GROMACS .gro file of C-alpha atoms in nm:
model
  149
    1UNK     CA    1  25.577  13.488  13.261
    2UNK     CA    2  25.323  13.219  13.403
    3UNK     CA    3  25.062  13.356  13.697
    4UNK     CA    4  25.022  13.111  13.937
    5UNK     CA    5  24.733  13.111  14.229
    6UNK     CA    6  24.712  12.897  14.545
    7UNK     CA    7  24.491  12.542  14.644
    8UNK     CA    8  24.433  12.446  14.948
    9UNK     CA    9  24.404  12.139  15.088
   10UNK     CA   10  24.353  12.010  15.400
   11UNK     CA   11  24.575  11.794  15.573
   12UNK     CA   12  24.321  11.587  15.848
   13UNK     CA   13  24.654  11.470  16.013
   14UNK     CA   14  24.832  11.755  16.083
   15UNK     CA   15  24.549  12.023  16.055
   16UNK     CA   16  24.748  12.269  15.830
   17UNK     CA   17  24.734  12.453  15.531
   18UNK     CA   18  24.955  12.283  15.222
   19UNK     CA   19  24.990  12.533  14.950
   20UNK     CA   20  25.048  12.415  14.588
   21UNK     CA   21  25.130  12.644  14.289
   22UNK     CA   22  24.821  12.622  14.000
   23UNK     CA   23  24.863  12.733  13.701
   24UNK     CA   24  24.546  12.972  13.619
   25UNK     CA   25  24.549  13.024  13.249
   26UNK     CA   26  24.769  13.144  12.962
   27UNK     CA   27  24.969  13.443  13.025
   28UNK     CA   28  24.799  13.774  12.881
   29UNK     CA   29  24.829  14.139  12.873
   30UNK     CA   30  24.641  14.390  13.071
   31UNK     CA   31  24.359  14.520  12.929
   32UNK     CA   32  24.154  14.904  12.932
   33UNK     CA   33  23.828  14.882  13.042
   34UNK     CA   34  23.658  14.973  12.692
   35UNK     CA   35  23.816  14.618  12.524
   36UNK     CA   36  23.725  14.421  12.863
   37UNK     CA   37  23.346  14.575  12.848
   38UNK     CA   38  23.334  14.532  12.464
   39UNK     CA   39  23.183  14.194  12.413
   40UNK     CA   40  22.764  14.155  12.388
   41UNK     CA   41  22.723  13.984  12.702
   42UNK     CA   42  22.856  14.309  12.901
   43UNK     CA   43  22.700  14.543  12.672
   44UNK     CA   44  22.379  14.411  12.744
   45UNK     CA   45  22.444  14.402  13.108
   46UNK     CA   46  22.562  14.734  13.095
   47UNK     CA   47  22.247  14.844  12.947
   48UNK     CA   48  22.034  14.682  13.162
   49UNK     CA   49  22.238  14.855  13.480
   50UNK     CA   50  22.118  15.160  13.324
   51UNK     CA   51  21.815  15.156  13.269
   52UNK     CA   52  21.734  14.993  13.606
   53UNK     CA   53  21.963  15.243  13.802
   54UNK     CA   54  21.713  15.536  13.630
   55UNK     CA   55  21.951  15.834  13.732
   56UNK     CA   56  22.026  16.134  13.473
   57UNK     CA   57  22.283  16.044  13.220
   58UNK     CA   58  22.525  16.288  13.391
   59UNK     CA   59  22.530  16.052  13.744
   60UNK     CA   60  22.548  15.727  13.496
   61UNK     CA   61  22.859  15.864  13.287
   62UNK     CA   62  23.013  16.038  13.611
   63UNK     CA   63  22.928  15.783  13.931
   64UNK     CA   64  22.867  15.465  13.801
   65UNK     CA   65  22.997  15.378  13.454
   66UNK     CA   66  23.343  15.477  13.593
   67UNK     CA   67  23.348  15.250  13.915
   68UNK     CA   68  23.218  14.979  13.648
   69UNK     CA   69  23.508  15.027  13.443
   70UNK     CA   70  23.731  15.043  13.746
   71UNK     CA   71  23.599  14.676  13.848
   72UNK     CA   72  23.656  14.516  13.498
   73UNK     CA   73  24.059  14.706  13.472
   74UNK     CA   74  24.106  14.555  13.850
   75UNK     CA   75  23.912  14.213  13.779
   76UNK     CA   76  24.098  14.146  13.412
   77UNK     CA   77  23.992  13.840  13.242
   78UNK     CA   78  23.996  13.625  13.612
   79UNK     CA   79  23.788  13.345  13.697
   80UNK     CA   80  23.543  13.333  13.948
   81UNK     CA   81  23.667  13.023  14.105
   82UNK     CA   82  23.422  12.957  14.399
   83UNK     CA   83  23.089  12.944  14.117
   84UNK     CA   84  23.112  12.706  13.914
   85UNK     CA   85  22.917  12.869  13.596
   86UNK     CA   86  23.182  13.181  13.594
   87UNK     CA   87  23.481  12.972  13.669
   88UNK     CA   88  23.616  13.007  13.335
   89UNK     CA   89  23.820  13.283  13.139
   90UNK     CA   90  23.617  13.660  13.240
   91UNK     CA   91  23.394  13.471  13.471
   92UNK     CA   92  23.515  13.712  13.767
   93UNK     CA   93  23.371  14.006  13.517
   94UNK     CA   94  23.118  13.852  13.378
   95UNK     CA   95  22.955  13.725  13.780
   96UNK     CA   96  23.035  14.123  13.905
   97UNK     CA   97  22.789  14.260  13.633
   98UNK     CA   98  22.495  13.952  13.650
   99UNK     CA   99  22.530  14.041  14.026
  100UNK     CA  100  22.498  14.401  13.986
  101UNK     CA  101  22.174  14.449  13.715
  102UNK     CA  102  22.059  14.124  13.939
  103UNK     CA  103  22.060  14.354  14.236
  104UNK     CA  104  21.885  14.642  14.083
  105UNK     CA  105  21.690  14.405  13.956
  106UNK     CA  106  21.553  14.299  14.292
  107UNK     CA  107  21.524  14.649  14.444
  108UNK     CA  108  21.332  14.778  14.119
  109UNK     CA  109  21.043  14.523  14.186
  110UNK     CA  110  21.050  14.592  14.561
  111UNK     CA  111  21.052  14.978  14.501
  112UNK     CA  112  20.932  15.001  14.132
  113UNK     CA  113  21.049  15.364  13.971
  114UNK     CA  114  20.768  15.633  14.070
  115UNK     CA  115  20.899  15.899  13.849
  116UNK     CA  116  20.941  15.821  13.470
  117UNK     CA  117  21.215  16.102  13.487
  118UNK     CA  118  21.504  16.059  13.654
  119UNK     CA  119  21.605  16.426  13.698
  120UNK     CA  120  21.321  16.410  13.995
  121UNK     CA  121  21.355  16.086  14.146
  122UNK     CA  122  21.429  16.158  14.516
  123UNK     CA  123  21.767  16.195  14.679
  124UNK     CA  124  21.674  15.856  14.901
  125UNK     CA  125  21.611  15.635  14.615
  126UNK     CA  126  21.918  15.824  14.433
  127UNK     CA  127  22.140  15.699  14.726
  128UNK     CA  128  21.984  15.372  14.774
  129UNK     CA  129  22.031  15.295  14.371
  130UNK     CA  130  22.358  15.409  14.415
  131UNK     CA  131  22.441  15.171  14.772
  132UNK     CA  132  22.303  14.868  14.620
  133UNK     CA  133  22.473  14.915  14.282
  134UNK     CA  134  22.827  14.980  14.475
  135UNK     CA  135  22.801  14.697  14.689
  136UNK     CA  136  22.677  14.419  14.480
  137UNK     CA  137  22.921  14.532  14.206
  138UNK     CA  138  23.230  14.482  14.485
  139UNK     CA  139  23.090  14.236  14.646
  140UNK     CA  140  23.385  13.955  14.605
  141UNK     CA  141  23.688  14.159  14.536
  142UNK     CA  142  23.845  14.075  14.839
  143UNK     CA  143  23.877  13.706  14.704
  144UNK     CA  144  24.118  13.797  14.465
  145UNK     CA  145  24.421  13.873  14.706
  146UNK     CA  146  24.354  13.550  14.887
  147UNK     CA  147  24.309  13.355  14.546
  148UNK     CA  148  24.558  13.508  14.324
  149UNK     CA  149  24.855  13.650  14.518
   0.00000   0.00000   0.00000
């Protein structure tokens, strides 16, 4: 089986799309979530989405480490073909979780953590964690349909 994506180039005569098959990468199986997330890199990312989300273990293992594992079985082992650094084997992956901790990053300096126990942080920085970490973790998807298939 060979996966094959779609380049574009632009045709200044004509103005329309030519499509050419491109061959991505080496055939490989699907993979679960735990052997995609298993490597260092995303275990260290992982951590850090944690620890910077600071919500009660039962949110973490319930809301988010779920829709993280959902991204990595949907994303695979796919480039990220529009940045340069993550176009390579995983990059797809590997850009959705820098984005992500990146994110919460960002909002924890803007709105550093008030209460050194989750179980009381409010219900508005609860859903605002939760926004942030949802969007910048998606953020992209839609380029795989228009890259890929």
């Amino acid at each position: 089986m060979v996966i094959f994506g779609t380049k574009g180039t632009n045709n200044t005569q004509t103005q329309t799309q030519v499509k050419e098959p491109v061959l991505l990468s080496k055939p490989r199986s699907v993979q679960d979530a735990a052997s995609l997330l298993k490597p260092h890199r995303h275990q260290l990312q992982l951590e850090r989405i944690k620890e910077l989300a600071h919500v009660p273990a039962y949110y973490y293992e319930h809301f988010y480490l779920p829709a993280l594992e959902s991204v990595a079985e949907f994303v695979q082992l796919l480039p990220a073909t529009r940045m340069v650094r993550f176009n390579k084997t995983g990059g797809l992956l590997d850009f959705s979780l820098r984005r992500t901790s990146e994110t919460l990053a960002w909002y924890r300096r803007e709105n550093p953590i008030r209460q050194k126990d989750p179980e009381k942080i409010s219900q508005d920085d609860a859903h605002m964690t939760w926004a942030l970490f949802s969007a910048a973790l998606i953020l992209g998807l839609g380029y795989i349909p228009t890259q890929y298939w």
